[in-house]
Short mmCIF file of C-alpha atoms in Angstrom, two decimals:
data_model
loop_
_atom_site.label_atom_id
_atom_site.label_comp_id
_atom_site.label_asym_id
_atom_site.label_seq_id
_atom_site.Cartn_x
_atom_site.Cartn_y
_atom_site.Cartn_z
CA GLY A 6 4.73 -24.43 -3.59
CA GLN A 7 5.03 -26.67 -6.61
CA GLN A 8 7.83 -29.23 -6.63
CA LEU A 9 9.59 -31.18 -9.33
CA ASN A 10 11.24 -34.49 -8.51
CA GLN A 11 14.17 -35.05 -10.84
CA SER A 12 16.04 -38.33 -11.11
CA PRO A 13 18.61 -39.63 -11.04
CA GLN A 14 20.57 -37.15 -8.96
CA SER A 15 23.81 -38.20 -10.65
CA MET A 16 24.98 -40.52 -13.40
CA PHE A 17 28.32 -41.92 -14.46
CA ILE A 18 28.30 -43.33 -18.00
CA GLN A 19 30.78 -44.46 -20.62
CA GLU A 20 31.28 -42.35 -23.72
CA GLY A 21 28.94 -43.58 -26.46
CA GLU A 22 26.21 -44.76 -24.10
CA ASP A 23 22.68 -43.40 -24.11
CA VAL A 24 21.35 -41.47 -21.10
CA SER A 25 17.84 -41.00 -19.75
CA MET A 26 16.63 -38.72 -16.97
CA ASN A 27 13.17 -37.62 -15.90
CA CYS A 28 11.11 -35.23 -13.87
CA THR A 29 7.81 -35.86 -12.15
CA SER A 30 5.39 -33.68 -10.24
CA SER A 31 2.10 -33.94 -8.41
CA SER A 32 1.03 -30.74 -10.20
CA ILE A 33 0.14 -30.16 -13.83
CA PHE A 34 2.45 -28.05 -15.95
CA ASN A 35 1.67 -26.34 -19.26
CA THR A 36 5.29 -26.01 -20.34
CA TRP A 37 8.28 -28.24 -19.68
CA LEU A 38 11.81 -27.05 -20.27
CA TRP A 39 15.20 -28.73 -20.10
CA TYR A 40 18.34 -26.72 -19.30
CA LYS A 41 22.01 -27.68 -19.18
CA GLN A 42 24.58 -26.06 -16.91
CA ASP A 43 28.25 -26.36 -17.82
CA PRO A 44 30.76 -26.10 -14.95
CA GLY A 45 31.22 -22.50 -13.84
CA GLU A 46 28.44 -21.15 -16.04
CA GLY A 47 24.74 -20.44 -15.89
CA PRO A 48 22.10 -22.83 -17.30
CA VAL A 49 21.28 -22.73 -21.00
CA LEU A 50 17.96 -23.81 -22.54
CA LEU A 51 18.12 -27.10 -24.50
CA ILE A 52 14.53 -28.00 -25.33
CA ALA A 53 11.06 -26.54 -24.72
CA LEU A 54 7.83 -28.60 -24.74
CA TYR A 55 4.34 -27.08 -24.89
CA LYS A 56 1.83 -29.89 -25.47
CA ALA A 57 1.03 -33.12 -23.66
CA GLY A 58 2.56 -36.00 -25.59
CA GLU A 59 4.90 -33.75 -27.55
CA LEU A 60 8.22 -35.31 -28.52
CA THR A 61 10.95 -32.87 -29.54
CA SER A 62 14.54 -33.43 -30.64
CA ASN A 63 17.58 -31.18 -30.66
CA GLY A 64 20.49 -33.06 -32.22
CA ARG A 65 21.27 -36.05 -29.99
CA LEU A 66 18.78 -34.84 -27.38
CA THR A 67 15.13 -35.92 -27.29
CA ALA A 68 12.58 -34.79 -24.73
CA GLN A 69 8.94 -35.68 -24.19
CA PHE A 70 6.06 -33.93 -22.45
CA GLY A 71 4.15 -36.60 -20.54
CA ILE A 72 0.51 -37.32 -21.41
CA THR A 73 -0.61 -36.56 -17.85
CA ARG A 74 1.25 -33.20 -18.00
CA LYS A 75 2.91 -34.18 -14.73
CA ASP A 76 6.16 -35.55 -16.09
CA SER A 77 8.86 -35.18 -18.73
CA PHE A 78 11.96 -37.07 -19.74
CA LEU A 79 15.18 -36.22 -21.53
CA ASN A 80 17.25 -38.71 -23.51
CA ILE A 81 20.78 -38.16 -24.76
CA SER A 82 22.03 -40.60 -27.37
CA ALA A 83 25.65 -41.59 -28.02
CA SER A 84 27.06 -39.44 -25.20
CA ILE A 85 30.28 -37.48 -25.71
CA PRO A 86 32.62 -35.80 -23.20
CA SER A 87 31.09 -32.35 -23.71
CA ASP A 88 27.74 -33.68 -22.45
CA VAL A 89 29.18 -33.41 -18.93
CA GLY A 90 27.25 -30.98 -16.77
CA ILE A 91 24.10 -30.58 -14.71
CA TYR A 92 20.76 -31.02 -16.47
CA PHE A 93 17.71 -29.28 -15.01
CA CYS A 94 14.07 -29.74 -15.81
CA ALA A 95 11.78 -26.77 -15.28
CA GLY A 96 8.04 -26.39 -15.45
CA LEU A 97 5.65 -23.51 -15.93
CA SER A 98 2.03 -23.86 -14.82
CA GLY A 99 -0.91 -21.75 -15.84
CA SER A 100 -1.23 -20.16 -12.43
CA ALA A 101 2.45 -19.44 -11.85
CA ARG A 102 4.37 -16.63 -13.45
CA GLN A 103 7.72 -18.20 -12.70
CA LEU A 104 9.49 -21.43 -13.49
CA THR A 105 9.81 -24.24 -10.98
CA PHE A 106 13.16 -26.03 -11.31
CA GLY A 107 14.06 -29.62 -10.56
CA SER A 108 17.07 -30.38 -8.37
CA GLY A 109 19.25 -31.35 -11.33
CA THR A 110 21.00 -34.46 -12.69
CA GLN A 111 24.80 -34.35 -12.58
CA LEU A 112 26.12 -36.21 -15.64
CA THR A 113 29.69 -37.50 -15.88
CA VAL A 114 30.90 -39.09 -19.12
CA LEU A 115 33.86 -41.41 -18.74
CA PRO A 116 36.26 -41.89 -21.68
CA ASN B 4 26.00 -8.36 -26.95
CA ALA B 5 27.34 -9.24 -23.52
CA GLY B 6 24.04 -10.83 -22.41
CA VAL B 7 23.72 -11.01 -18.62
CA THR B 8 26.77 -9.82 -16.69
CA GLN B 9 27.23 -10.57 -13.00
CA THR B 10 29.87 -9.15 -10.67
CA PRO B 11 31.75 -10.18 -8.64
CA LYS B 12 32.44 -13.81 -9.60
CA PHE B 13 33.58 -14.76 -6.11
CA ARG B 14 33.23 -13.17 -2.69
CA ILE B 15 33.91 -14.15 0.90
CA LEU B 16 31.97 -12.30 3.59
CA LYS B 17 32.11 -12.36 7.34
CA ILE B 18 28.88 -12.91 9.27
CA GLY B 19 26.99 -9.64 9.59
CA GLN B 20 28.68 -7.89 6.68
CA SER B 21 26.67 -6.50 3.79
CA MET B 22 27.22 -6.55 0.07
CA THR B 23 25.53 -5.97 -3.26
CA LEU B 24 25.63 -8.47 -6.10
CA GLN B 25 25.47 -6.64 -9.39
CA CYS B 26 23.57 -7.78 -12.46
CA ALA B 27 23.22 -6.03 -15.81
CA GLN B 28 21.67 -7.11 -19.10
CA ASP B 29 21.91 -5.46 -22.51
CA MET B 30 19.07 -7.30 -24.26
CA ASN B 31 16.34 -4.82 -23.28
CA HIS B 32 14.53 -7.57 -21.38
CA ASN B 33 11.72 -6.49 -19.10
CA TYR B 34 11.91 -9.52 -16.81
CA MET B 35 14.84 -10.10 -14.50
CA TYR B 36 15.37 -12.70 -11.78
CA TRP B 37 17.68 -13.68 -8.96
CA TYR B 38 18.15 -17.37 -8.14
CA ARG B 39 20.31 -19.17 -5.64
CA GLN B 40 21.73 -22.60 -6.33
CA ASP B 41 22.63 -24.93 -3.50
CA PRO B 42 24.15 -28.39 -4.10
CA GLY B 43 21.45 -30.94 -4.94
CA MET B 44 18.70 -28.36 -4.50
CA GLY B 45 18.27 -26.89 -7.95
CA LEU B 46 17.52 -23.22 -8.46
CA LYS B 47 15.37 -21.31 -6.00
CA LEU B 48 13.88 -17.95 -6.98
CA ILE B 49 14.77 -15.13 -4.58
CA TYR B 50 13.24 -12.05 -6.22
CA TYR B 51 12.08 -11.07 -9.66
CA SER B 52 11.10 -7.94 -11.54
CA VAL B 53 8.71 -7.46 -14.44
CA GLY B 54 10.00 -4.00 -15.29
CA ALA B 55 11.75 -0.92 -13.98
CA GLY B 56 10.34 0.12 -10.64
CA ILE B 57 8.53 -3.19 -10.04
CA THR B 58 9.89 -6.03 -7.91
CA ASP B 59 8.30 -9.04 -6.25
CA LYS B 60 9.29 -11.81 -3.87
CA GLY B 61 10.09 -15.28 -5.07
CA GLU B 62 10.29 -18.51 -3.10
CA VAL B 63 13.18 -17.60 -0.74
CA PRO B 64 13.32 -13.78 -0.30
CA ASN B 65 14.24 -13.56 3.41
CA GLY B 66 17.56 -11.83 4.05
CA TYR B 67 17.68 -10.17 0.63
CA ASN B 68 16.54 -6.96 -1.00
CA VAL B 69 16.41 -5.82 -4.62
CA SER B 70 15.78 -2.70 -6.61
CA ARG B 71 15.08 -2.06 -10.29
CA SER B 72 15.70 1.59 -11.10
CA THR B 73 16.54 0.88 -14.76
CA THR B 74 15.64 -1.80 -17.29
CA GLU B 75 19.28 -2.90 -17.48
CA ASP B 76 20.24 -3.32 -13.82
CA PHE B 77 18.88 -5.54 -11.05
CA PRO B 78 21.17 -5.54 -7.99
CA LEU B 79 20.68 -7.96 -5.09
CA ARG B 80 21.50 -6.70 -1.60
CA LEU B 81 22.47 -8.75 1.45
CA GLU B 82 22.25 -6.56 4.54
CA LEU B 83 23.41 -8.93 7.32
CA ALA B 84 25.18 -11.89 5.79
CA ALA B 85 24.55 -15.28 7.41
CA PRO B 86 26.21 -18.68 6.78
CA SER B 87 22.89 -19.92 5.35
CA GLN B 88 23.41 -17.46 2.49
CA THR B 89 26.51 -19.30 1.30
CA SER B 90 25.50 -20.27 -2.21
CA VAL B 91 25.96 -19.61 -5.90
CA TYR B 92 23.75 -16.75 -7.08
CA PHE B 93 22.49 -16.49 -10.62
CA CYS B 94 20.89 -13.50 -12.26
CA ALA B 95 18.70 -14.12 -15.31
CA SER B 96 16.58 -12.13 -17.72
CA SER B 97 13.87 -12.89 -20.24
CA TYR B 98 11.65 -11.07 -22.72
CA SER B 99 8.50 -12.54 -21.17
CA THR B 100 7.45 -15.44 -18.95
CA ARG B 101 6.30 -17.67 -21.81
CA GLY B 102 9.03 -20.17 -21.07
CA GLY B 103 10.50 -21.70 -24.20
CA ASP B 104 9.59 -18.85 -26.53
CA SER B 105 11.27 -16.48 -24.14
CA PRO B 106 14.02 -18.49 -22.49
CA LEU B 107 15.83 -17.34 -19.41
CA HIS B 108 19.30 -15.98 -20.16
CA PHE B 109 21.54 -16.62 -17.19
CA GLY B 110 24.70 -14.88 -16.05
CA ASN B 111 27.71 -16.94 -15.03
CA GLY B 112 26.99 -16.70 -11.33
CA THR B 113 28.49 -15.24 -8.17
CA ARG B 114 29.91 -17.74 -5.69
CA LEU B 115 29.40 -16.33 -2.18
CA THR B 116 30.83 -17.78 1.01
CA VAL B 117 29.79 -16.43 4.42
CA THR B 118 32.04 -17.45 7.34
#
């Protein structure tokens, strides 16, 4: 099946720093999504991307759909303690009816 | 609206026991899903359903069964629990499979330990 390689696996950053994480695949995706999972809860959608090259922001979060359609990145600016959690990328290809999820990036924000 | 409700939140099973993880949604979504989440492995799709009476296998269906007798409910059954089924299970629903236009709404998970 399709696979998404998400990196880094974990990050420890100081409050106020910017964060960047990315997902890559050998397959082409038509939609890229970024989810956040707070401790003890299910993932929640942050940003959706539909076109190659698309750059979309949601507050301090910015995500881009790679030109090759095989990658995406998520940036978080000026991190705050509530940014702590696991961030997942997910992709939807034309042939698949279901999302493929990355393995997640565990983010810890130190005061 | 309650969204997606999963019960129980925690469960410990002995090897060979059976149990049903319950999932209900009140958003009138046609699509429902069961995922398992293992540390460092992301979310793997177990089974999904596109409507009442219709179910299909996902990426990791072995050892599980599902049914969809109503739009609201999508229970997941483990018949002979094995240690490899120790995981956190998430139920989700969506209006369609479009992705961002119809995001997955997740429950808060069931943490299952098989010993």
